[in-house]
């Protein structure tokens, strides 16, 4: 592609970026403008209401004074003027509005049935006419008839200046907001600009290596979003753009799946915690009602409360482990670890507690990996405990460690009930239990295998599970041996 076409593509990218900024900035401008106009209208309404209230209140006072002292006679009839008010004979052509009787309670009692009108002044301009306007109240029952005239000029002039200053301040705020919003929008759409630049580069070069396309997909995957409900159609003849759209769709799928997984996690955790809390509350009520005089009831309640407390503590510890792993705050203490030593420790400890099963260990040479000894031992315990739960008493459970090619393997094999083919892909999901009725008997929250899977992931390992219903299950944890050899070279002789 020649230089002129490259410049054309760059200008198109710049125009697109400027168009987005201009469009968003225009929307924000009119939104703020609408807010400011609403504020001005509200301010005018408040001023008009306050001015009307003041005029009505003072007019009522003048009317009461005229009724008490009597109306002045003869001459001009204008006998007082203060604060913009004057009392004078009403004009012959003056017509006013008398409030309906149902609304007269809103007005002062002295002028509730008075006629009211707004008389514009005379002047060369409309503003002069506004400044010369008067609010006129003509009360009934006065002889001779009188009218109270309130000049609106001075309050309107003062409010006009205040409103002008307020409008200037709003205009300055709008202009300042245009520049500030433009900078904010440019920062916010930087990922979009990077995508546009990448698309322009694709269009110019025509061909990209697979590594470059993967880097582009990684840039897309780094973009964060809260709610994206649409998908980009993957169509067209350009493979590069297909890759771009597929990467964005993959991002949206992962975000959606992550959201649903978190929602399920919170729901399941709440459900699992609610069960032991309900049991503890029930036994506490039992103690409160009958435990004071019944030692057997007291002991039963104490035993049950201790059992449920231990189960709840184990569940909380499992949740905290998974939370640390999800937040990337789980830290491994890496060192050379002989898997056969871990097998021997778990074998001895399990035989002390579970004597109803035939626990066996497969002999073999040392199998050394680089890993966290505590976490690897925890993973093996989880696999053994899982086999014990689903293996009938007297059943055989085999544990061991061995090498397979360039990998080390931790092995747990049992003669248990096995897992159905439908349930097998989900056994590492959090809170998943294949059979709820059997899970309630065996206990546990369905987090053990999820934790074991996380430990394997942290060590760069993987699981392989073979299972047949009513025959048994073989679970193998694969760990890379290359890391172990490097660790031994680094450690050197003691």
PDB file of N, CA and C in Angstrom, residues 84 129-135 150-159:
ATOM      1  N   UNK A  84     -42.574  50.998  47.397  1.00  0.00           N
ATOM      2  CA  UNK A  84     -43.146  50.663  46.110  1.00  0.00           C
ATOM      3  C   UNK A  84     -44.650  50.533  46.110  1.00  0.00           C
ATOM      4  N   UNK A 129     -41.415  48.788  29.488  1.00  0.00           N
ATOM      5  CA  UNK A 129     -42.799  48.469  29.850  1.00  0.00           C
ATOM      6  C   UNK A 129     -42.850  47.508  31.038  1.00  0.00           C
ATOM      7  N   UNK A 130     -41.922  46.529  31.056  1.00  0.00           N
ATOM      8  CA  UNK A 130     -41.871  45.578  32.176  1.00  0.00           C
ATOM      9  C   UNK A 130     -41.492  46.294  33.463  1.00  0.00           C
ATOM     10  N   UNK A 131     -40.482  47.194  33.383  1.00  0.00           N
ATOM     11  CA  UNK A 131     -40.044  47.905  34.586  1.00  0.00           C
ATOM     12  C   UNK A 131     -41.115  48.864  35.105  1.00  0.00           C
ATOM     13  N   UNK A 132     -42.015  49.301  34.256  1.00  0.00           N
ATOM     14  CA  UNK A 132     -43.089  50.202  34.685  1.00  0.00           C
ATOM     15  C   UNK A 132     -44.361  49.479  35.076  1.00  0.00           C
ATOM     16  N   UNK A 133     -44.356  48.171  35.126  1.00  0.00           N
ATOM     17  CA  UNK A 133     -45.561  47.409  35.437  1.00  0.00           C
ATOM     18  C   UNK A 133     -45.905  47.485  36.915  1.00  0.00           C
ATOM     19  N   UNK A 134     -47.169  47.264  37.209  1.00  0.00           N
ATOM     20  CA  UNK A 134     -47.664  47.310  38.586  1.00  0.00           C
ATOM     21  C   UNK A 134     -48.616  46.152  38.834  1.00  0.00           C
ATOM     22  N   UNK A 135     -48.601  45.663  40.076  1.00  0.00           N
ATOM     23  CA  UNK A 135     -49.548  44.645  40.519  1.00  0.00           C
ATOM     24  C   UNK A 135     -50.622  45.367  41.316  1.00  0.00           C
ATOM     25  N   UNK A 150     -48.728  48.087  43.498  1.00  0.00           N
ATOM     26  CA  UNK A 150     -47.368  47.692  43.885  1.00  0.00           C
ATOM     27  C   UNK A 150     -46.488  47.731  42.639  1.00  0.00           C
ATOM     28  N   UNK A 151     -45.470  48.588  42.679  1.00  0.00           N
ATOM     29  CA  UNK A 151     -44.566  48.733  41.531  1.00  0.00           C
ATOM     30  C   UNK A 151     -43.593  47.553  41.475  1.00  0.00           C
ATOM     31  N   UNK A 152     -43.544  46.866  40.330  1.00  0.00           N
ATOM     32  CA  UNK A 152     -42.663  45.706  40.145  1.00  0.00           C
ATOM     33  C   UNK A 152     -41.314  46.069  39.544  1.00  0.00           C
ATOM     34  N   UNK A 153     -41.108  47.318  39.214  1.00  0.00           N
ATOM     35  CA  UNK A 153     -39.903  47.708  38.488  1.00  0.00           C
ATOM     36  C   UNK A 153     -38.615  47.428  39.232  1.00  0.00           C
ATOM     37  N   UNK A 154     -38.502  47.914  40.467  1.00  0.00           N
ATOM     38  CA  UNK A 154     -37.242  47.768  41.198  1.00  0.00           C
ATOM     39  C   UNK A 154     -36.915  46.314  41.507  1.00  0.00           C
ATOM     40  N   UNK A 155     -37.875  45.478  42.014  1.00  0.00           N
ATOM     41  CA  UNK A 155     -37.535  44.066  42.223  1.00  0.00           C
ATOM     42  C   UNK A 155     -37.145  43.345  40.929  1.00  0.00           C
ATOM     43  N   UNK A 156     -37.843  43.660  39.807  1.00  0.00           N
ATOM     44  CA  UNK A 156     -37.500  43.010  38.548  1.00  0.00           C
ATOM     45  C   UNK A 156     -36.126  43.427  38.047  1.00  0.00           C
ATOM     46  N   UNK A 157     -35.775  44.716  38.251  1.00  0.00           N
ATOM     47  CA  UNK A 157     -34.453  45.183  37.814  1.00  0.00           C
ATOM     48  C   UNK A 157     -33.354  44.467  38.602  1.00  0.00           C
ATOM     49  N   UNK A 158     -33.534  44.353  39.912  1.00  0.00           N
ATOM     50  CA  UNK A 158     -32.536  43.675  40.739  1.00  0.00           C
ATOM     51  C   UNK A 158     -32.426  42.193  40.368  1.00  0.00           C
ATOM     52  N   UNK A 159     -33.575  41.538  40.191  1.00  0.00           N
ATOM     53  CA  UNK A 159     -33.550  40.123  39.831  1.00  0.00           C
ATOM     54  C   UNK A 159     -32.945  39.916  38.441  1.00  0.00           C
TER      55      UNK A 159
END
